[in-house]
Amino acid sequence: MASATEDPVLERYFKGHKAAIASLDFSPNGKQLATASWDTFLMLWNFKPHARAYRYVGHKDVVTSVQFSPHGNLLASASRDRTVRLWIPDKRGKFSEFKAHTAPVRSVDFSADGQFLATASEDKSIKVWSMYRQRFLYSLYRHTHWVRCAKFSPDGRLIVSCSEDKTIKIWDTTNKQCVNNFSDSVGFANFVDFNPSGTCIASAGSDQTVKVWDVRVNKLLQHYQVHSGGVNCISFHPSGNYLITASSDGTLKILDLLEGRLIYTLQGHTGPVFTVSFSKGGELFASGGADTQVLLWRTNFDELPYKGLNKRNLKRLHFDSPPHLLDIYPRTPHPHEEKVETVEINPKLEVIDLQISTPPVVDILSFDSTTTTETSGRTLPDKGEEACGYFLNPSLSPECSPTTTKKKTEDISDLPCESQRSIPLAVTDALEHIMEQLNVLTQTVSILEQRLTLTEDKLKDCLENQQKLFSAVQQKS
């Protein structure tokens, strides 16, 4: 029987964004939350009482996605301004900028080792970047419409992507090929992700459904129809036993994947919910949406002893016929006697320990290369701090200690300030012209890659048709 202590509880909420929240992510240590908004800003919230919130300024359009690197020393963001940025999550907020997509970028995702970044765009491509060398590696082209989301598998060997072409594709990162294809004729997926073990993917459907597929046997395991609006985002609990969903119907729903049913409906937002995420340990989750609020919840229900239940349900989870669910509400009997149908949280809960500070504004001085813009970032100086400094690519390898990074920063700070340089205007104009030409070359190469892929596909089809004709002729003779 369930007890009241197992119910999720709204702990606090954060206000600071001026427009809808598009994406959010917890830091690996669980002490901070990063949010991306339609107001073009990123914000970094600290969970300590009376801690300041930082706002990062720089994107020129809606910020669509944000994610911490696995080591927590970088924040990646994607935007409708066609760029991907890497920020250092501190009060300076220095960043580097990637430019290779030719349309708005919809999602960013770090590989589990932090060495790679996958970006998905409305230019119909997924691009993979090396974080160690800060450079573009390769593109994945097979989608025929906007790509909304791309995620690495936990072991980094696969990427799952979803597109408005109504397909979900699985890619092999070794040979850069599409190795699997899930199609849905009803609607397209807004969001996809791997479960923690990497055996399944879940999709958030624009057709109000949530689907769980087994990627090993290419089988639909579970199909939930519990929302009355499009599903915008999903997040797996680290145990893999639960899935939380965010929908345009204004609710969050928590699914028990082992029992194959809905256990909680959370009503805290006053409009469509666009994003939701569990913390890395699973003890918290956060949500954001059109009401510009970020709600922070304590999970509680994950404290049930599920180890035995895990073993008992392992067989049915993978091989039973896929359940088709109606809207099943929380466990019965349930302690909420007056409102059995849903667990409601009061969204007007006052949180008095949040102080929002005006963040430093970042001046962007970018120097484009053919695929990535390595930038020198300048921030408005704090008291007694120099008004210059060069972006240092932080080491993404766990072996590199903070002291090494600090030493490198000191070495680099000896370089002359941007304001002290005297670059002739003619040279500046020439450099800008060269950068423009390189941007054109980047786009041309991108188009050529696409055409080459299409040519390869057509050639493959021709060869298959020839083989069929040859077989038919042989049979007749």
Tab-separated table of C-alpha atoms in Angstrom:
chain	number	residue	atom	x	y	z
A	1	MET	CA	0.000	0.000	0.000
A	2	ALA	CA	1.296	3.472	-0.838
A	3	SER	CA	1.911	6.030	1.857
A	4	ALA	CA	1.733	9.821	1.621
A	5	THR	CA	5.510	10.123	1.987
A	6	GLU	CA	5.911	8.422	-1.376
A	7	ASP	CA	4.137	11.213	-3.266
A	8	PRO	CA	6.122	13.814	-5.202
A	9	VAL	CA	6.268	17.209	-3.485
A	10	LEU	CA	6.841	20.654	-4.986
A	11	GLU	CA	9.799	22.068	-3.054
A	12	ARG	CA	10.244	25.492	-4.622
A	13	TYR	CA	9.951	27.393	-7.841
A	14	PHE	CA	12.207	29.812	-9.665
A	15	LYS	CA	11.093	32.983	-11.426
A	16	GLY	CA	13.408	35.044	-13.598
A	17	HIS	CA	12.783	34.223	-17.232
A	18	LYS	CA	10.557	36.565	-19.233
A	19	ALA	CA	9.267	33.945	-21.666
A	20	ALA	CA	8.555	30.203	-21.907
A	21	ILE	CA	11.078	27.672	-20.588
A	22	ALA	CA	12.246	25.447	-23.467
A	23	SER	CA	14.780	23.158	-21.760
A	24	LEU	CA	16.450	22.450	-18.417
A	25	ASP	CA	19.171	20.225	-16.965
A	26	PHE	CA	20.595	19.442	-13.516
A	27	SER	CA	24.314	19.742	-12.842
A	28	PRO	CA	26.035	16.378	-12.196
A	29	ASN	CA	26.508	17.249	-8.505
A	30	GLY	CA	22.795	18.087	-8.155
A	31	LYS	CA	23.464	21.560	-6.720
A	32	GLN	CA	22.488	23.657	-9.727
A	33	LEU	CA	19.856	23.793	-12.449
A	34	ALA	CA	20.364	25.320	-15.894
A	35	THR	CA	17.372	26.575	-17.870
A	36	ALA	CA	16.966	27.780	-21.458
A	37	SER	CA	14.199	30.112	-22.510
A	38	TRP	CA	12.427	31.736	-25.427
A	39	ASP	CA	13.655	35.048	-23.951
A	40	THR	CA	17.102	34.200	-25.533
A	41	PHE	CA	18.757	33.753	-22.118
A	42	LEU	CA	20.232	30.870	-20.161
A	43	MET	CA	19.903	30.955	-16.392
A	44	LEU	CA	21.840	29.045	-13.767
A	45	TRP	CA	20.008	28.503	-10.476
A	46	ASN	CA	21.761	27.498	-7.246
A	47	PHE	CA	19.843	25.447	-4.699
A	48	LYS	CA	21.530	27.017	-1.653
A	49	PRO	CA	19.252	29.425	0.270
A	50	HIS	CA	19.766	33.076	-0.752
A	51	ALA	CA	22.136	32.066	-3.566
A	52	ARG	CA	22.313	34.256	-6.669
A	53	ALA	CA	21.029	33.120	-10.040
A	54	TYR	CA	23.176	33.835	-13.094
A	55	ARG	CA	21.783	34.858	-16.448
A	56	TYR	CA	23.874	34.283	-19.577
A	57	VAL	CA	23.347	36.728	-22.423
A	58	GLY	CA	24.564	36.126	-25.943
A	59	HIS	CA	22.147	34.111	-28.065
A	60	LYS	CA	20.232	36.254	-30.539
A	61	ASP	CA	17.071	34.120	-30.671
A	62	VAL	CA	15.117	31.490	-28.701
A	63	VAL	CA	17.385	29.088	-26.762
A	64	THR	CA	15.961	25.638	-27.517
A	65	SER	CA	18.154	23.256	-25.505
A	66	VAL	CA	20.660	23.237	-22.662
A	67	GLN	CA	22.797	20.502	-21.091
A	68	PHE	CA	25.629	20.172	-18.593
A	69	SER	CA	28.705	18.199	-19.604
A	70	PRO	CA	29.174	14.983	-17.571
A	71	HIS	CA	31.929	16.627	-15.492
A	72	GLY	CA	29.840	19.761	-14.917
A	73	ASN	CA	32.499	22.151	-16.201
A	74	LEU	CA	30.633	23.141	-19.376
A	75	LEU	CA	27.118	24.098	-20.419
A	76	ALA	CA	26.068	23.523	-24.029
A	77	SER	CA	23.182	25.465	-25.523
A	78	ALA	CA	21.388	25.398	-28.873
A	79	SER	CA	19.407	28.236	-30.376
A	80	ARG	CA	17.199	29.322	-33.227
A	81	ASP	CA	20.031	31.716	-34.126
A	82	ARG	CA	21.667	28.623	-35.770
A	83	THR	CA	24.541	28.451	-33.277
A	84	VAL	CA	25.645	26.099	-30.524
A	85	ARG	CA	27.495	27.625	-27.595
A	86	LEU	CA	29.646	26.210	-24.819
A	87	TRP	CA	29.615	28.215	-21.588
A	88	ILE	CA	31.660	27.906	-18.420
A	89	PRO	CA	29.005	27.791	-15.674
A	90	ASP	CA	30.426	30.480	-13.407
A	91	LYS	CA	29.983	34.213	-12.955
A	92	ARG	CA	32.205	35.013	-15.950
A	93	GLY	CA	30.316	32.765	-18.341
A	94	LYS	CA	32.984	32.744	-21.045
A	95	PHE	CA	32.003	30.709	-24.083
A	96	SER	CA	32.940	29.352	-27.475
A	97	GLU	CA	30.571	29.220	-30.422
A	98	PHE	CA	29.962	26.559	-33.071
A	99	LYS	CA	28.572	27.478	-36.475
A	100	ALA	CA	27.905	24.754	-39.019
A	101	HIS	CA	24.147	24.312	-39.074
A	102	THR	CA	22.289	26.295	-41.715
A	103	ALA	CA	18.976	26.452	-39.797
A	104	PRO	CA	17.795	26.677	-36.159
A	105	VAL	CA	19.393	24.109	-33.822
A	106	ARG	CA	16.881	22.162	-31.742
A	107	SER	CA	18.925	20.042	-29.327
A	108	VAL	CA	22.354	19.425	-27.786
A	109	ASP	CA	23.544	16.249	-26.086
A	110	PHE	CA	26.913	15.262	-24.578
A	111	SER	CA	28.160	11.690	-24.798
A	112	ALA	CA	28.513	10.013	-21.384
A	113	ASP	CA	32.320	10.438	-21.422
A	114	GLY	CA	32.017	14.114	-22.334
A	115	GLN	CA	34.205	13.752	-25.419
A	116	PHE	CA	31.485	14.371	-28.033
A	117	LEU	CA	28.488	16.632	-28.553
A	118	ALA	CA	25.540	15.812	-30.842
A	119	THR	CA	23.442	18.653	-32.252
A	120	ALA	CA	20.136	18.332	-34.136
A	121	SER	CA	18.844	21.002	-36.481
A	122	GLU	CA	16.058	22.099	-38.773
A	123	ASP	CA	18.570	21.774	-41.638
A	124	LYS	CA	17.601	18.048	-41.476
A	125	SER	CA	21.020	17.003	-40.140
A	126	ILE	CA	22.614	15.754	-36.931
A	127	LYS	CA	26.184	16.921	-36.384
A	128	VAL	CA	28.752	15.447	-34.017
A	129	TRP	CA	31.532	17.562	-32.518
A	130	SER	CA	34.775	16.701	-30.725
A	131	MET	CA	34.920	18.488	-27.380
A	132	TYR	CA	38.584	17.711	-26.833
A	133	ARG	CA	39.670	19.483	-30.020
A	134	GLN	CA	36.644	21.799	-30.185
A	135	ARG	CA	35.951	20.909	-33.792
A	136	PHE	CA	33.268	19.500	-36.080
A	137	LEU	CA	33.604	15.759	-36.840
A	138	TYR	CA	30.785	14.536	-39.088
A	139	SER	CA	27.151	14.924	-40.154
A	140	LEU	CA	24.346	12.360	-40.254
A	141	TYR	CA	21.906	12.874	-43.139
A	142	ARG	CA	18.864	10.666	-43.757
A	143	HIS	CA	15.979	12.623	-42.278
A	144	THR	CA	13.782	14.383	-44.821
A	145	HIS	CA	12.368	17.014	-42.459
A	146	TRP	CA	13.417	19.049	-39.401
A	147	VAL	CA	15.303	17.045	-36.761
A	148	ARG	CA	13.901	17.880	-33.339
A	149	CYS	CA	16.149	15.869	-31.011
A	150	ALA	CA	19.275	13.668	-31.029
A	151	LYS	CA	20.641	11.723	-28.047
A	152	PHE	CA	23.651	9.457	-27.432
A	153	SER	CA	23.167	5.985	-25.972
A	154	PRO	CA	24.767	5.522	-22.511
A	155	ASP	CA	27.755	3.676	-24.073
A	156	GLY	CA	28.118	6.268	-26.852
A	157	ARG	CA	27.903	3.681	-29.637
A	158	LEU	CA	24.483	4.787	-30.885
A	159	ILE	CA	22.571	8.006	-31.471
A	160	VAL	CA	18.772	8.164	-31.557
A	161	SER	CA	17.083	11.003	-33.425
A	162	CYS	CA	13.509	12.056	-34.159
A	163	SER	CA	12.217	14.242	-36.929
A	164	GLU	CA	9.070	15.844	-38.277
A	165	ASP	CA	9.354	13.308	-41.127
A	166	LYS	CA	7.601	11.003	-38.575
A	167	THR	CA	10.594	8.690	-38.174
A	168	ILE	CA	12.891	7.817	-35.294
A	169	LYS	CA	16.321	6.713	-36.480
A	170	ILE	CA	19.121	4.853	-34.708
A	171	TRP	CA	22.643	5.668	-35.900
A	172	ASP	CA	25.905	3.769	-35.414
A	173	THR	CA	28.583	6.283	-34.382
A	174	THR	CA	31.369	3.989	-35.605
A	175	ASN	CA	30.369	3.641	-39.262
A	176	LYS	CA	28.103	6.763	-39.316
A	177	GLN	CA	25.219	4.734	-40.773
A	178	CYS	CA	21.511	4.621	-39.958
A	179	VAL	CA	21.053	1.097	-38.569
A	180	ASN	CA	17.404	1.208	-37.540
A	181	ASN	CA	14.236	3.054	-38.339
A	182	PHE	CA	10.993	3.353	-36.358
A	183	SER	CA	8.167	5.068	-38.191
A	184	ASP	CA	4.861	6.397	-36.964
A	185	SER	CA	2.222	7.404	-39.481
A	186	VAL	CA	0.055	9.297	-36.968
A	187	GLY	CA	2.391	11.980	-35.650
A	188	PHE	CA	6.036	12.814	-35.122
A	189	ALA	CA	8.123	12.602	-31.957
A	190	ASN	CA	9.041	15.863	-30.222
A	191	PHE	CA	11.684	14.221	-28.037
A	192	VAL	CA	13.467	10.856	-27.748
A	193	ASP	CA	15.947	9.362	-25.299
A	194	PHE	CA	17.596	6.089	-24.276
A	195	ASN	CA	16.799	4.449	-20.961
A	196	PRO	CA	19.754	4.267	-18.495
A	197	SER	CA	20.711	0.730	-19.601
A	198	GLY	CA	20.625	1.654	-23.301
A	199	THR	CA	18.278	-1.201	-24.245
A	200	CYS	CA	15.182	0.903	-24.915
A	201	ILE	CA	14.184	4.274	-26.304
A	202	ALA	CA	11.147	6.320	-25.354
A	203	SER	CA	9.478	8.896	-27.560
A	204	ALA	CA	7.274	11.876	-26.714
A	205	GLY	CA	4.676	12.098	-29.467
A	206	SER	CA	2.951	15.130	-30.965
A	207	ASP	CA	-0.053	12.751	-31.258
A	208	GLN	CA	-0.344	12.699	-27.406
A	209	THR	CA	1.306	9.262	-27.058
A	210	VAL	CA	4.390	7.981	-25.256
A	211	LYS	CA	6.033	4.900	-26.738
A	212	VAL	CA	8.796	2.657	-25.420
A	213	TRP	CA	10.734	0.550	-27.962
A	214	ASP	CA	13.291	-2.222	-27.421
A	215	VAL	CA	16.167	-1.389	-29.763
A	216	ARG	CA	17.605	-4.934	-29.597
A	217	VAL	CA	14.534	-6.724	-30.956
A	218	ASN	CA	12.971	-3.701	-32.720
A	219	LYS	CA	9.737	-4.154	-30.809
A	220	LEU	CA	7.219	-1.693	-29.395
A	221	LEU	CA	7.098	-2.602	-25.686
A	222	GLN	CA	4.679	-0.064	-24.270
A	223	HIS	CA	2.263	2.485	-25.713
A	224	TYR	CA	0.725	5.053	-23.375
A	225	GLN	CA	-2.172	7.356	-24.214
A	226	VAL	CA	-2.460	9.308	-20.989
A	227	HIS	CA	-2.267	12.953	-22.127
A	228	SER	CA	-4.877	15.153	-23.793
A	229	GLY	CA	-2.241	17.279	-25.551
A	230	GLY	CA	1.006	16.730	-27.415
A	231	VAL	CA	3.845	15.276	-25.325
A	232	ASN	CA	6.842	17.624	-25.446
A	233	CYS	CA	9.491	15.976	-23.286
A	234	ILE	CA	10.296	12.819	-21.299
A	235	SER	CA	12.907	11.867	-18.726
A	236	PHE	CA	13.918	8.446	-17.409
A	237	HIS	CA	14.517	7.993	-13.698
A	238	PRO	CA	18.146	6.799	-13.207
A	239	SER	CA	16.792	3.408	-12.033
A	240	GLY	CA	15.054	2.979	-15.395
A	241	ASN	CA	11.823	2.048	-13.557
A	242	TYR	CA	9.989	5.330	-14.091
A	243	LEU	CA	9.378	7.753	-16.913
A	244	ILE	CA	8.147	11.320	-16.424
A	245	THR	CA	6.361	13.151	-19.237
A	246	ALA	CA	5.600	16.831	-19.922
A	247	SER	CA	2.656	17.798	-22.096
A	248	SER	CA	0.869	20.727	-23.711
A	249	ASP	CA	-2.177	19.733	-21.636
A	250	GLY	CA	-0.422	21.463	-18.706
A	251	THR	CA	0.378	18.313	-16.731
A	252	LEU	CA	3.325	16.120	-15.833
A	253	LYS	CA	2.671	12.382	-15.636
A	254	ILE	CA	4.788	9.698	-14.001
A	255	LEU	CA	4.680	6.219	-15.512
A	256	ASP	CA	5.728	3.063	-13.702
A	257	LEU	CA	7.397	1.090	-16.496
A	258	LEU	CA	7.592	-2.134	-14.508
A	259	GLU	CA	3.868	-2.195	-13.780
A	260	GLY	CA	3.090	-0.616	-17.158
A	261	ARG	CA	0.760	2.066	-15.842
A	262	LEU	CA	0.369	5.711	-14.915
A	263	ILE	CA	0.868	6.380	-11.205
A	264	TYR	CA	0.883	10.195	-10.844
A	265	THR	CA	-0.558	13.233	-12.590
A	266	LEU	CA	1.006	16.494	-11.407
A	267	GLN	CA	-0.727	19.816	-11.972
A	268	GLY	CA	1.541	22.695	-11.067
A	269	HIS	CA	1.900	24.642	-14.303
A	270	THR	CA	-0.641	27.097	-15.706
A	271	GLY	CA	-0.054	26.322	-19.367
A	272	PRO	CA	1.758	23.884	-21.676
A	273	VAL	CA	4.766	22.137	-20.107
A	274	PHE	CA	7.713	21.996	-22.503
A	275	THR	CA	10.504	20.379	-20.525
A	276	VAL	CA	11.102	18.022	-17.599
A	277	SER	CA	14.169	16.280	-16.211
A	278	PHE	CA	15.208	14.085	-13.305
A	279	SER	CA	18.376	14.999	-11.422
A	280	LYS	CA	21.354	12.690	-11.921
A	281	GLY	CA	20.559	10.822	-8.678
A	282	GLY	CA	16.808	10.810	-9.263
A	283	GLU	CA	15.878	12.377	-5.921
A	284	LEU	CA	14.669	15.582	-7.621
A	285	PHE	CA	13.022	16.538	-10.885
A	286	ALA	CA	12.284	19.916	-12.451
A	287	SER	CA	9.808	21.164	-15.025
A	288	GLY	CA	9.270	24.297	-17.075
A	289	GLY	CA	6.839	25.634	-19.631
A	290	ALA	CA	4.831	28.480	-21.090
A	291	ASP	CA	4.091	30.042	-17.666
A	292	THR	CA	7.837	31.011	-17.438
A	293	GLN	CA	8.135	29.240	-14.071
A	294	VAL	CA	10.624	26.531	-13.209
A	295	LEU	CA	9.212	24.090	-10.659
A	296	LEU	CA	11.537	21.959	-8.521
A	297	TRP	CA	10.015	18.749	-7.149
A	298	ARG	CA	11.207	16.116	-4.683
A	299	THR	CA	10.638	12.639	-6.138
A	300	ASN	CA	9.895	10.536	-2.988
A	301	PHE	CA	8.198	7.663	-4.865
A	302	ASP	CA	11.562	6.204	-5.955
A	303	GLU	CA	12.283	5.084	-2.360
A	304	LEU	CA	10.197	1.921	-2.754
A	305	PRO	CA	12.217	-1.322	-2.591
A	306	TYR	CA	12.161	-2.234	-6.285
A	307	LYS	CA	15.160	-4.579	-6.495
A	308	GLY	CA	13.052	-7.725	-6.048
A	309	LEU	CA	10.321	-6.342	-8.260
A	310	ASN	CA	12.944	-5.609	-10.900
A	311	LYS	CA	13.928	-9.257	-11.195
A	312	ARG	CA	10.304	-10.406	-11.182
A	313	ASN	CA	9.320	-8.008	-13.964
A	314	LEU	CA	12.418	-8.295	-16.156
A	315	LYS	CA	10.924	-10.989	-18.324
A	316	ARG	CA	7.603	-9.253	-18.929
A	317	LEU	CA	9.304	-5.891	-19.536
A	318	HIS	CA	11.094	-7.233	-22.592
A	319	PHE	CA	8.929	-9.985	-24.036
A	320	ASP	CA	5.289	-9.484	-23.099
A	321	SER	CA	2.830	-8.148	-25.647
A	322	PRO	CA	2.909	-4.327	-25.611
A	323	PRO	CA	0.220	-2.902	-23.293
A	324	HIS	CA	-2.104	-0.235	-24.620
A	325	LEU	CA	-3.058	1.903	-21.652
A	326	LEU	CA	-6.006	4.059	-20.721
A	327	ASP	CA	-5.618	6.932	-18.282
A	328	ILE	CA	-4.931	5.016	-15.050
A	329	TYR	CA	-4.538	7.325	-12.067
A	330	PRO	CA	-2.353	6.870	-8.946
A	331	ARG	CA	-2.169	3.686	-6.912
A	332	THR	CA	-5.389	2.534	-5.263
A	333	PRO	CA	-6.031	2.744	-2.398
A	334	HIS	CA	-4.346	6.146	-2.321
A	335	PRO	CA	-4.062	8.546	0.656
A	336	HIS	CA	-5.516	11.507	-1.278
A	337	GLU	CA	-9.122	10.693	-0.414
A	338	GLU	CA	-10.791	13.875	-1.653
A	339	LYS	CA	-9.034	13.943	-5.010
A	340	VAL	CA	-8.360	10.368	-6.024
A	341	GLU	CA	-7.828	11.257	-9.669
A	342	THR	CA	-4.725	13.383	-9.431
A	343	VAL	CA	-2.026	14.597	-7.082
A	344	GLU	CA	-2.358	18.376	-7.194
A	345	ILE	CA	0.350	20.734	-6.034
A	346	ASN	CA	-0.339	24.386	-5.248
A	347	PRO	CA	1.656	26.405	-7.818
A	348	LYS	CA	1.427	29.570	-5.702
A	349	LEU	CA	3.844	28.202	-3.116
A	350	GLU	CA	5.975	31.165	-2.002
A	351	VAL	CA	9.732	30.695	-2.123
A	352	ILE	CA	11.424	33.476	-0.212
A	353	ASP	CA	15.057	32.364	-0.385
A	354	LEU	CA	15.681	33.072	-4.067
A	355	GLN	CA	17.584	36.187	-5.062
A	356	ILE	CA	17.914	36.914	-8.768
A	357	SER	CA	20.947	38.917	-9.785
A	358	THR	CA	21.651	40.731	-13.033
A	359	PRO	CA	24.197	38.565	-14.836
A	360	PRO	CA	27.369	39.712	-16.543
A	361	VAL	CA	26.847	40.476	-20.218
A	362	VAL	CA	29.153	38.634	-22.600
A	363	ASP	CA	30.686	40.528	-25.563
A	364	ILE	CA	31.170	38.144	-28.474
A	365	LEU	CA	34.376	38.415	-30.528
A	366	SER	CA	34.174	35.443	-32.861
A	367	PHE	CA	36.625	34.193	-35.462
A	368	ASP	CA	34.946	31.645	-37.727
A	369	SER	CA	36.669	28.595	-39.125
A	370	THR	CA	35.155	26.362	-41.794
A	371	THR	CA	33.166	24.361	-39.289
A	372	THR	CA	33.440	25.874	-35.834
A	373	THR	CA	33.762	29.349	-34.456
A	374	GLU	CA	36.501	29.446	-31.849
A	375	THR	CA	35.663	32.575	-29.888
A	376	SER	CA	37.448	34.876	-27.543
A	377	GLY	CA	34.876	35.880	-24.938
A	378	ARG	CA	34.958	39.152	-23.053
A	379	THR	CA	32.821	39.784	-20.012
A	380	LEU	CA	31.985	43.002	-18.252
A	381	PRO	CA	34.607	43.158	-15.497
A	382	ASP	CA	33.861	42.672	-11.845
A	383	LYS	CA	35.466	45.108	-9.420
A	384	GLY	CA	39.221	44.900	-9.717
A	385	GLU	CA	39.030	42.429	-12.570
A	386	GLU	CA	40.576	43.075	-15.964
A	387	ALA	CA	38.115	43.721	-18.764
A	388	CYS	CA	39.684	41.088	-20.976
A	389	GLY	CA	40.497	37.407	-21.054
A	390	TYR	CA	40.516	34.614	-23.555
A	391	PHE	CA	38.187	31.636	-23.546
A	392	LEU	CA	40.057	28.615	-22.342
A	393	ASN	CA	38.764	25.303	-23.634
A	394	PRO	CA	38.341	23.449	-20.360
A	395	SER	CA	39.767	19.967	-20.267
A	396	LEU	CA	37.006	17.427	-20.590
A	397	SER	CA	39.088	14.479	-19.444
A	398	PRO	CA	38.632	13.437	-15.808
A	399	GLU	CA	42.413	13.056	-15.390
A	400	CYS	CA	42.975	16.798	-15.748
A	401	SER	CA	42.950	18.447	-12.331
A	402	PRO	CA	41.520	21.913	-11.600
A	403	THR	CA	45.022	23.139	-10.715
A	404	THR	CA	46.199	22.382	-14.270
A	405	THR	CA	43.289	24.365	-15.692
A	406	LYS	CA	44.038	27.225	-13.309
A	407	LYS	CA	47.670	27.279	-14.385
A	408	LYS	CA	46.672	27.388	-18.052
A	409	THR	CA	44.289	30.268	-17.298
A	410	GLU	CA	47.095	32.224	-15.649
A	411	ASP	CA	49.376	31.614	-18.633
A	412	ILE	CA	46.740	32.773	-21.076
A	413	SER	CA	45.868	35.856	-19.043
A	414	ASP	CA	49.349	37.200	-19.834
A	415	LEU	CA	48.222	37.727	-23.455
A	416	PRO	CA	47.450	41.340	-24.424
A	417	CYS	CA	43.922	42.668	-23.956
A	418	GLU	CA	41.667	43.050	-26.971
A	419	SER	CA	41.479	46.767	-26.195
A	420	GLN	CA	45.285	47.069	-26.237
A	421	ARG	CA	45.639	45.563	-29.726
A	422	SER	CA	45.938	47.941	-32.645
A	423	ILE	CA	44.577	46.020	-35.662
A	424	PRO	CA	44.336	48.127	-38.833
A	425	LEU	CA	40.788	48.547	-40.146
A	426	ALA	CA	41.737	47.167	-43.574
A	427	VAL	CA	43.022	43.927	-41.999
A	428	THR	CA	39.808	43.600	-39.963
A	429	ASP	CA	37.679	44.065	-43.096
A	430	ALA	CA	39.785	41.508	-44.985
A	431	LEU	CA	39.433	38.976	-42.149
A	432	GLU	CA	35.669	39.488	-42.013
A	433	HIS	CA	35.462	38.952	-45.790
A	434	ILE	CA	37.516	35.735	-45.512
A	435	MET	CA	35.280	34.495	-42.707
A	436	GLU	CA	32.174	35.154	-44.802
A	437	GLN	CA	33.676	33.159	-47.679
A	438	LEU	CA	34.529	30.293	-45.318
A	439	ASN	CA	30.926	30.293	-44.060
A	440	VAL	CA	29.724	29.968	-47.657
A	441	LEU	CA	32.174	27.076	-48.182
A	442	THR	CA	30.833	25.375	-45.032
A	443	GLN	CA	27.281	25.554	-46.336
A	444	THR	CA	28.403	24.309	-49.771
A	445	VAL	CA	30.190	21.303	-48.247
A	446	SER	CA	27.079	20.613	-46.145
A	447	ILE	CA	24.878	20.605	-49.285
A	448	LEU	CA	27.388	18.395	-51.152
A	449	GLU	CA	27.369	15.911	-48.248
A	450	GLN	CA	23.594	15.773	-48.445
A	451	ARG	CA	23.593	15.223	-52.211
A	452	LEU	CA	26.271	12.537	-51.950
A	453	THR	CA	24.147	10.691	-49.370
A	454	LEU	CA	21.094	10.889	-51.645
A	455	THR	CA	23.158	9.645	-54.609
A	456	GLU	CA	24.433	6.715	-52.545
A	457	ASP	CA	20.855	5.851	-51.538
A	458	LYS	CA	19.655	5.956	-55.154
A	459	LEU	CA	22.610	3.821	-56.296
A	460	LYS	CA	21.799	1.298	-53.582
A	461	ASP	CA	18.155	1.180	-54.748
A	462	CYS	CA	19.281	0.679	-58.378
A	463	LEU	CA	21.556	-2.206	-57.390
A	464	GLU	CA	18.743	-3.823	-55.388
A	465	ASN	CA	16.364	-3.480	-58.362
A	466	GLN	CA	18.966	-4.974	-60.703
A	467	GLN	CA	19.413	-7.889	-58.314
A	468	LYS	CA	15.645	-8.454	-58.241
A	469	LEU	CA	15.440	-8.339	-62.061
A	470	PHE	CA	18.376	-10.736	-62.345
A	471	SER	CA	16.702	-13.153	-59.892
A	472	ALA	CA	13.409	-12.907	-61.816
A	473	VAL	CA	15.172	-13.665	-65.130
A	474	GLN	CA	16.964	-16.633	-63.593
A	475	GLN	CA	13.704	-18.047	-62.243
A	476	LYS	CA	11.990	-17.737	-65.647
A	477	SER	CA	14.895	-19.434	-67.453
